[in-house]
Each structure stands twice: as structure tokens, then as C-alpha cells.
Short mmCIF file of C-alpha atoms in Angstrom, two decimals:
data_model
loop_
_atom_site.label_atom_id
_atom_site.label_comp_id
_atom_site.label_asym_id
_atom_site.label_seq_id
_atom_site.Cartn_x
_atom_site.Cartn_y
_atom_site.Cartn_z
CA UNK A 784 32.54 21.61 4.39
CA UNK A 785 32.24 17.66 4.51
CA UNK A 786 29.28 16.67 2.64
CA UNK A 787 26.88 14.47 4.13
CA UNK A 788 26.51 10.62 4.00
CA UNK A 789 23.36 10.87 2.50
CA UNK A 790 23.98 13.59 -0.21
CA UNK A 791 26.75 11.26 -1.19
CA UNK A 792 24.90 7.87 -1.73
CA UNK A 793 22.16 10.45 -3.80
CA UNK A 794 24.75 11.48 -5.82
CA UNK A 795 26.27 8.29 -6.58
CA UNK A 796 22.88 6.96 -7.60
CA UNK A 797 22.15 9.58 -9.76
CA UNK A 798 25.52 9.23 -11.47
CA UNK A 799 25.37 5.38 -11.73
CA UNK A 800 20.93 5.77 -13.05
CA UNK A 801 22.30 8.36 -16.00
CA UNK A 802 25.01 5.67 -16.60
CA UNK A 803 22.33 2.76 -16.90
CA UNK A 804 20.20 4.69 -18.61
CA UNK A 805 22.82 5.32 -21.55
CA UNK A 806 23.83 1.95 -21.94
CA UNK A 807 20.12 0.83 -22.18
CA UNK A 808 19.71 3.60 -24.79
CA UNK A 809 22.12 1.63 -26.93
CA UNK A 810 20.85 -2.11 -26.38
CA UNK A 811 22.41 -3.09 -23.10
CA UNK A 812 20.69 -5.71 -21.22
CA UNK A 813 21.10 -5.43 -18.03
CA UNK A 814 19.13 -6.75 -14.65
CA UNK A 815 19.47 -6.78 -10.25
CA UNK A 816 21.43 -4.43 -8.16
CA UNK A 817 23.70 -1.63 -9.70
CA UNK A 818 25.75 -1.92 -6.63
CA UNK A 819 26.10 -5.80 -6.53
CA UNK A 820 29.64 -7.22 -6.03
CA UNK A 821 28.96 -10.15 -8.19
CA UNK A 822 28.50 -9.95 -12.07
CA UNK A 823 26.81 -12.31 -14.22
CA UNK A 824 27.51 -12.27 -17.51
CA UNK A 825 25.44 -14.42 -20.52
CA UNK A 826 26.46 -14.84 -23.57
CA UNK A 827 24.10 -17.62 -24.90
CA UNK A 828 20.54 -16.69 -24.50
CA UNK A 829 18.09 -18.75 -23.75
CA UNK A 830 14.55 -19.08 -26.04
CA UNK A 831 12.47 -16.87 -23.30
CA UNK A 832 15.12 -14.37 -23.10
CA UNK A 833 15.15 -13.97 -26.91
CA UNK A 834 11.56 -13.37 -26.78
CA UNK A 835 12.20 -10.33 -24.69
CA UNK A 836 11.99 -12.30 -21.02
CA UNK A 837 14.49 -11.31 -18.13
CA UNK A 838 18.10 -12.44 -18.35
CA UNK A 839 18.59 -15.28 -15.91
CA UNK A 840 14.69 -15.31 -14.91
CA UNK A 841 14.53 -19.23 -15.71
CA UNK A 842 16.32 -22.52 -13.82
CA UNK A 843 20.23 -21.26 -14.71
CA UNK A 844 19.41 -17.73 -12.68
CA UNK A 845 17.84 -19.91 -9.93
CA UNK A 846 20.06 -22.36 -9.42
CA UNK A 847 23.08 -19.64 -9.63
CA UNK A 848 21.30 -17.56 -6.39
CA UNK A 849 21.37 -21.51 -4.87
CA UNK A 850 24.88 -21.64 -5.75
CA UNK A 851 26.25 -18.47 -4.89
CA UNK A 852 24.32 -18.00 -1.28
CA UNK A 853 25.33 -21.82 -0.13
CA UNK A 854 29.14 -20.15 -0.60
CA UNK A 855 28.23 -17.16 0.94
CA UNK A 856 27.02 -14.21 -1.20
CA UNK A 857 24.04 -12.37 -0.04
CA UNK A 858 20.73 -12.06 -2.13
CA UNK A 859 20.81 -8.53 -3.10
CA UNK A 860 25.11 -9.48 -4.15
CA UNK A 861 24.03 -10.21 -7.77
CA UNK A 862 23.40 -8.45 -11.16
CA UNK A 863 23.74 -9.73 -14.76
CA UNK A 864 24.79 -8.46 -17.74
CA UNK A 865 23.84 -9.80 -21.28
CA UNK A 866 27.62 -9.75 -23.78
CA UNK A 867 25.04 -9.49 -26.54
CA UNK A 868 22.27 -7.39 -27.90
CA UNK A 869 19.24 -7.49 -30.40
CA UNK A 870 21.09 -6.56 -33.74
CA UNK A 871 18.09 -4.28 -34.35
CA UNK A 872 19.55 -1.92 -32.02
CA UNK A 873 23.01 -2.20 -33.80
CA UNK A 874 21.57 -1.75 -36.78
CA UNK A 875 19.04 1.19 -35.85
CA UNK A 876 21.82 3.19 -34.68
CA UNK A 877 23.22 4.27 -30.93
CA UNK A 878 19.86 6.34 -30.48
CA UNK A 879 16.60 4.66 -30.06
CA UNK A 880 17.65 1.07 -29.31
CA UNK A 881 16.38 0.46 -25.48
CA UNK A 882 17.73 -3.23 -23.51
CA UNK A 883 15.61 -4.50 -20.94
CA UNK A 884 15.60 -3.74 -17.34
CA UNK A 885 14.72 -5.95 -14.41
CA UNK A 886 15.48 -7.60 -11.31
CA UNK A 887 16.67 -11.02 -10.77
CA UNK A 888 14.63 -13.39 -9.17
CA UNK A 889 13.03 -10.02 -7.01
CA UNK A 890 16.15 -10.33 -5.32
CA UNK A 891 16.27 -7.26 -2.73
CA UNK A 892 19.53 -5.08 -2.04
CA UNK A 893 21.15 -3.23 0.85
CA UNK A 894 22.38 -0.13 1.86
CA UNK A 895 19.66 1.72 -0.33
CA UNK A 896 21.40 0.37 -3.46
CA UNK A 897 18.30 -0.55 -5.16
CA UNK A 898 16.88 2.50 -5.64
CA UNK A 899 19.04 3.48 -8.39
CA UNK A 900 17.24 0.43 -10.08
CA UNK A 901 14.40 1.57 -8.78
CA UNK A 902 14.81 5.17 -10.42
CA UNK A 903 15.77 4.22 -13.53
CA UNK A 904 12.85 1.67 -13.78
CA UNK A 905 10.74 4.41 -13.21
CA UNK A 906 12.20 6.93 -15.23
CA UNK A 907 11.86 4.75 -18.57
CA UNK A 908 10.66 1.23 -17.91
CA UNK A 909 7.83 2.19 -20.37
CA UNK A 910 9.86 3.46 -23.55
CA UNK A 911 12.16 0.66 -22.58
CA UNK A 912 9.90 -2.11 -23.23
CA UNK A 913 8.41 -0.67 -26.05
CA UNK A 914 11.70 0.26 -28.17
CA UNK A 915 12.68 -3.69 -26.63
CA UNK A 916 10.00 -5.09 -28.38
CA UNK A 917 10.51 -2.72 -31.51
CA UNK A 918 13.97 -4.22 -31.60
CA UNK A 919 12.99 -7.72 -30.92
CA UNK A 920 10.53 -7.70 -33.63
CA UNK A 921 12.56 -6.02 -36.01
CA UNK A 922 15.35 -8.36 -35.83
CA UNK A 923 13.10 -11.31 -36.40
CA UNK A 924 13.43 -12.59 -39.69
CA UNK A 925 10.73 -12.84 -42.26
CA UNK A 926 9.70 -16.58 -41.62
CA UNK A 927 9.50 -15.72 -37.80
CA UNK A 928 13.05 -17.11 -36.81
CA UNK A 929 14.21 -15.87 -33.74
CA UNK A 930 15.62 -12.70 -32.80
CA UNK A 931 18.89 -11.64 -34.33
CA UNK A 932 22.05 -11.13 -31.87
CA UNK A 933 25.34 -9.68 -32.05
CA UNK A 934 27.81 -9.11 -29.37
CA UNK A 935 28.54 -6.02 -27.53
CA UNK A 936 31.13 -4.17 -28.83
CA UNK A 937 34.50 -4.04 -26.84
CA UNK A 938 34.01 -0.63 -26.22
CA UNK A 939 30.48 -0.91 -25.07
CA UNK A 940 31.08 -4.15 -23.17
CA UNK A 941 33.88 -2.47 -21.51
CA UNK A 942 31.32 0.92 -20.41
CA UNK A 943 28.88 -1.44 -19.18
CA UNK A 944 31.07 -3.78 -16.68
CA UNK A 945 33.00 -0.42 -15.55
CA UNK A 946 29.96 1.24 -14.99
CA UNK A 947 28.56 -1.80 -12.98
CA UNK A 948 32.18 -2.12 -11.06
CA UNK A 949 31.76 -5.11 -9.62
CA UNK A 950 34.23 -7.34 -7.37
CA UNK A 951 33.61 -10.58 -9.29
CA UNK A 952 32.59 -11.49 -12.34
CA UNK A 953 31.01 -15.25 -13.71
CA UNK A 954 31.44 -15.28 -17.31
CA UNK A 955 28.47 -18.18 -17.55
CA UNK A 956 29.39 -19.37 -21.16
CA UNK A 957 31.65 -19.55 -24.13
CA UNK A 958 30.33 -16.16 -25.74
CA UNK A 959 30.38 -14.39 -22.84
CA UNK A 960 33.85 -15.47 -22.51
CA UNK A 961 34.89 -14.54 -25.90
CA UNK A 962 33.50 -11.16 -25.14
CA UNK A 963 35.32 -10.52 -22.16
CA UNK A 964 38.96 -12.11 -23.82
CA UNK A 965 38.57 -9.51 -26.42
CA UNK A 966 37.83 -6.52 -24.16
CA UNK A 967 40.16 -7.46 -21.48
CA UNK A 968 43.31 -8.50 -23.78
CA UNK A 969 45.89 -5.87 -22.36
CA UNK A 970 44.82 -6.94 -18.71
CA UNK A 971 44.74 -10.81 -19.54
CA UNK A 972 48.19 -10.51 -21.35
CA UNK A 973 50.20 -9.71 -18.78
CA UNK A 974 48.85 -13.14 -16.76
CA UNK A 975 51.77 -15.54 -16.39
CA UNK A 976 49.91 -18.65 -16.56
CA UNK A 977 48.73 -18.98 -20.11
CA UNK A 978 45.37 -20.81 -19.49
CA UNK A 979 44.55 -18.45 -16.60
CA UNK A 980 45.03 -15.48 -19.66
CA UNK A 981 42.62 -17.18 -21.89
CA UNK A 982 39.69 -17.51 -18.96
CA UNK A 983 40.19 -21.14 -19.60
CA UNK A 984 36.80 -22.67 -17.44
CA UNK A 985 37.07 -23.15 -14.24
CA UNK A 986 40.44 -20.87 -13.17
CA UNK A 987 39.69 -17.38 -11.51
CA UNK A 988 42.17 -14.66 -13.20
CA UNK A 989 42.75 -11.32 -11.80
CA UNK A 990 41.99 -8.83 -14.17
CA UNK A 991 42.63 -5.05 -13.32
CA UNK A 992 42.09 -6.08 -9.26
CA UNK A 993 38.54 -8.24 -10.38
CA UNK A 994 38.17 -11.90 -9.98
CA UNK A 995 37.17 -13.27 -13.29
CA UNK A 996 36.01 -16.92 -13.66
CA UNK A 997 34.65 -18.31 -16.65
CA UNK A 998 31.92 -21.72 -17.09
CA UNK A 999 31.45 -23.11 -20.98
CA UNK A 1000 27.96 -23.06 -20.65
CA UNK A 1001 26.07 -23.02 -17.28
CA UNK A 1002 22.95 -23.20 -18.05
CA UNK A 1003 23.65 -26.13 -20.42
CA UNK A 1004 24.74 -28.46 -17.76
CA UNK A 1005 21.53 -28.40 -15.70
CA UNK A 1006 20.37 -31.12 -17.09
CA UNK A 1007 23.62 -33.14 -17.11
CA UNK A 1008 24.63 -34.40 -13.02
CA UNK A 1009 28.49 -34.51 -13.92
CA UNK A 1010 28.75 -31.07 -15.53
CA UNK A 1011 26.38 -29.42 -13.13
CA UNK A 1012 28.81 -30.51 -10.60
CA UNK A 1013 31.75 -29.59 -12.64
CA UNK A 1014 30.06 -26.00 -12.42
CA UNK A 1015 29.64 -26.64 -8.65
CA UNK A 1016 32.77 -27.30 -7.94
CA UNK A 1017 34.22 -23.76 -10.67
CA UNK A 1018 32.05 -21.81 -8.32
CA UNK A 1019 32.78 -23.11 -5.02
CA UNK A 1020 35.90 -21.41 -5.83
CA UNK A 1021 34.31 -17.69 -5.86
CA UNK A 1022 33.61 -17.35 -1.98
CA UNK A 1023 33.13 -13.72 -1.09
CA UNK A 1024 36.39 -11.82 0.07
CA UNK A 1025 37.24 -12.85 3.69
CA UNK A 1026 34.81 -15.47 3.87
CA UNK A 1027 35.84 -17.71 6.80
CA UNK A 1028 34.93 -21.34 5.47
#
């Protein structure tokens, strides 16, 4: 008997929310749609997003939607993924470490895809928040430094960006980068063109049927013209699949 449309997009949701909701368990960062086609990854966090504020809430996740839609994508195409977590959640074990949850920019989705966001917010946006903070705080250092950060392990980087599955991914700085070379090493080996392999900025490499394009340091060129339109020009590359301009 052919299972209904409807039963099917519950069950993915529910399969993709327990998903989420393991990775945050362990310190992922993650924020947007679960369904998006477009992946942001960060590397370098910013000062706000240390103190436990949204990834990409500031001026590099607005001027990326600016970016991205004036190619093409929709609003509700994004989601972003941090390549490192508070070491208080390395160091307090898998259990009991929570990452943050959010949206980016309020940005809507389609096709229902946002309530598996939506469900998982609801399910443990509380205890999420508070072990965030627990993590944040215990990571500081004794004279109030920042937040300690270390990056995702390969293993956990790699259950994250499968989970998420999306169709392209923006690696938006060096760290992020380095992340994704070290994860990704079989698939990246077997590139021809040696600068493609190492996600040298600005060249798109296809890794296992993904579009992968790397930028040293996004959010660092806002406030210089000639890189911000070096960036411009990396992600005018990116145009959604069959996009007729």
C-alpha cells in the first residue's frame, strides 16, 4: 500500500528533528532550515556569537541572504553550521553539552520544511540554552577571556553536514575550510586539479555530487571594498542549479 505524501514528509521530519537533536546534544551549532539546499559553514566566530548569540545573526549573515538572493536562492534556501564548538562540551563529555538553535535572520521555509526546526525548538530550546550557557561559561577562563573553541571532530563534522544534506556548501573562512579538507580528504583526493582539492578560495569542487566553495574569511572583508567584492564575485559563481542567468 503506497504511503501517503503527508505521512512521508512527517516521517522525514521526525527522522531529520531526532538527528538535530543528537548533534546539539554533543555541541553542534546549528541554525535556519533543516531542508535548505545551501550550507553555511563558520569557522571563525565572531565576539556576539562567542557570547552565546546566533551564528550569522550580525552584518556577514545579512549581507550573505543579500548575496545569495541577488543570484537567485530563495529565503528559506539557507542554514549554517558552526565547524567549531564550546570546548566545554568536548571536555564535559558527548552527554550534556547542548549547541544553540535558531533561525537565520527569521528567514521562513517552504514545503513545510520548517517545522522540523520548529519541533525541535520546541522540544528542547529550554535545556538547550541553559546547558549553552553552562558550556559558555565554563569554558571561559578565570580572568573572563572569551569562550574556549575547538573544532568539530571529523567524525562529528561529517554527521552534521550529512544529516543537513545539502546541495551547496560556502565554507565562509579558513577554519571552516580546514575542517571540511580534513573530513572530506578521500573525496577531495581524487580531484584532478590540485588547487580545486585543497578548496583553494574562490574555486567550487565537487565533492561526493555537492558543490563546495570556500572564502578566507567573509565576514572579514566587510569592511574592506576590494575583498568584499572579491567575495562577490566567489559567490556569483554558486547560482542555484538550472538557474537561467
Amino acid at each position: 500500500m503506497a504511503v501517503p505524501t503527508t505521512e512521508k514528509k512527517e516521517a522525514l521530519a521526525a527522522a531529520v528533528e531526532q538527528e538535530l537533536a543528537s548533534l546539539q546534544a554533543r555541541g553542534v551549532i546549528a541554525v535556519g532550515n533543516a531542508f535548505s539546499p545551501v550550507l553555511l559553514i563558520k569557522g571563525a566566530l565572531n565576539e556576539d556569537e562567542l557570547a552565546g548569540g546566533a551564528l550569522l545573526a550580525g552584518a556577514d549573515g545579512a549581507a550573505l541572504r543579500s548575496a545569495l538572493s541577488a543570484i537567485g536562492w530563495e529565503p528559506q534556501d539557507f542554514c549554517a553550521l558552526s565547524a567549531v564548538r564550546f570546548a566545554a562540551a568536548g571536555a564535559a563529555g558527548e552527554e550534556g553539552a547542548a549547541g544553540a538553535v535558531g533561525s537565520i535572520g527569521g528567514a521562513g521555509s517552504a514545503d513545510g520544511a520548517g517545522d522540523v526546526e520548529a519541533a525541535s525548538d520546541a522540544a528542547g530550546a529550554a535545556s538547550a540554552a541553559a546547558a549553552n550557557d553552562a558550556a559558555i561559561a565554563a569554558g571561559a577562563s578565570a580572568d573572563g577571556a572569551a569562550p574556549r573553541v575547538e573544532a568539530l571532530s571529523p567524525e562529528l563534522f561529517r554527521e552534521a553536514v550529512e544529516a543537513l544534506d545539502p546541495e551547496a556548501i560556502i565554507l565562509l573562512d579558513t577554519p571552516a575550510a580546514d575542517v571540511m579538507r580534513e573530513t572530506y580528504a578521500d573525496a577531495l583526493a581524487i580531484i584532478e586539479d590540485f588547487d580545486t582539492a585543497m578548496l583553494k578560495p574562490g574555486l567550487i569542487a565537487s565533492v561526493l555530487g555537492r558543490r563546495v566553495l570556500a572564502l578566507d574569511g567573509f565576514e572579514a572583508s566587510l569592511g574592506v571594498p576590494a575583498e568584499k567584492q572579491r567575495m562577490w564575485a566567489y559567490l556569483k559563481q554558486l547560482k542555484p542549479l538550472g538557474a537561467p542567468y
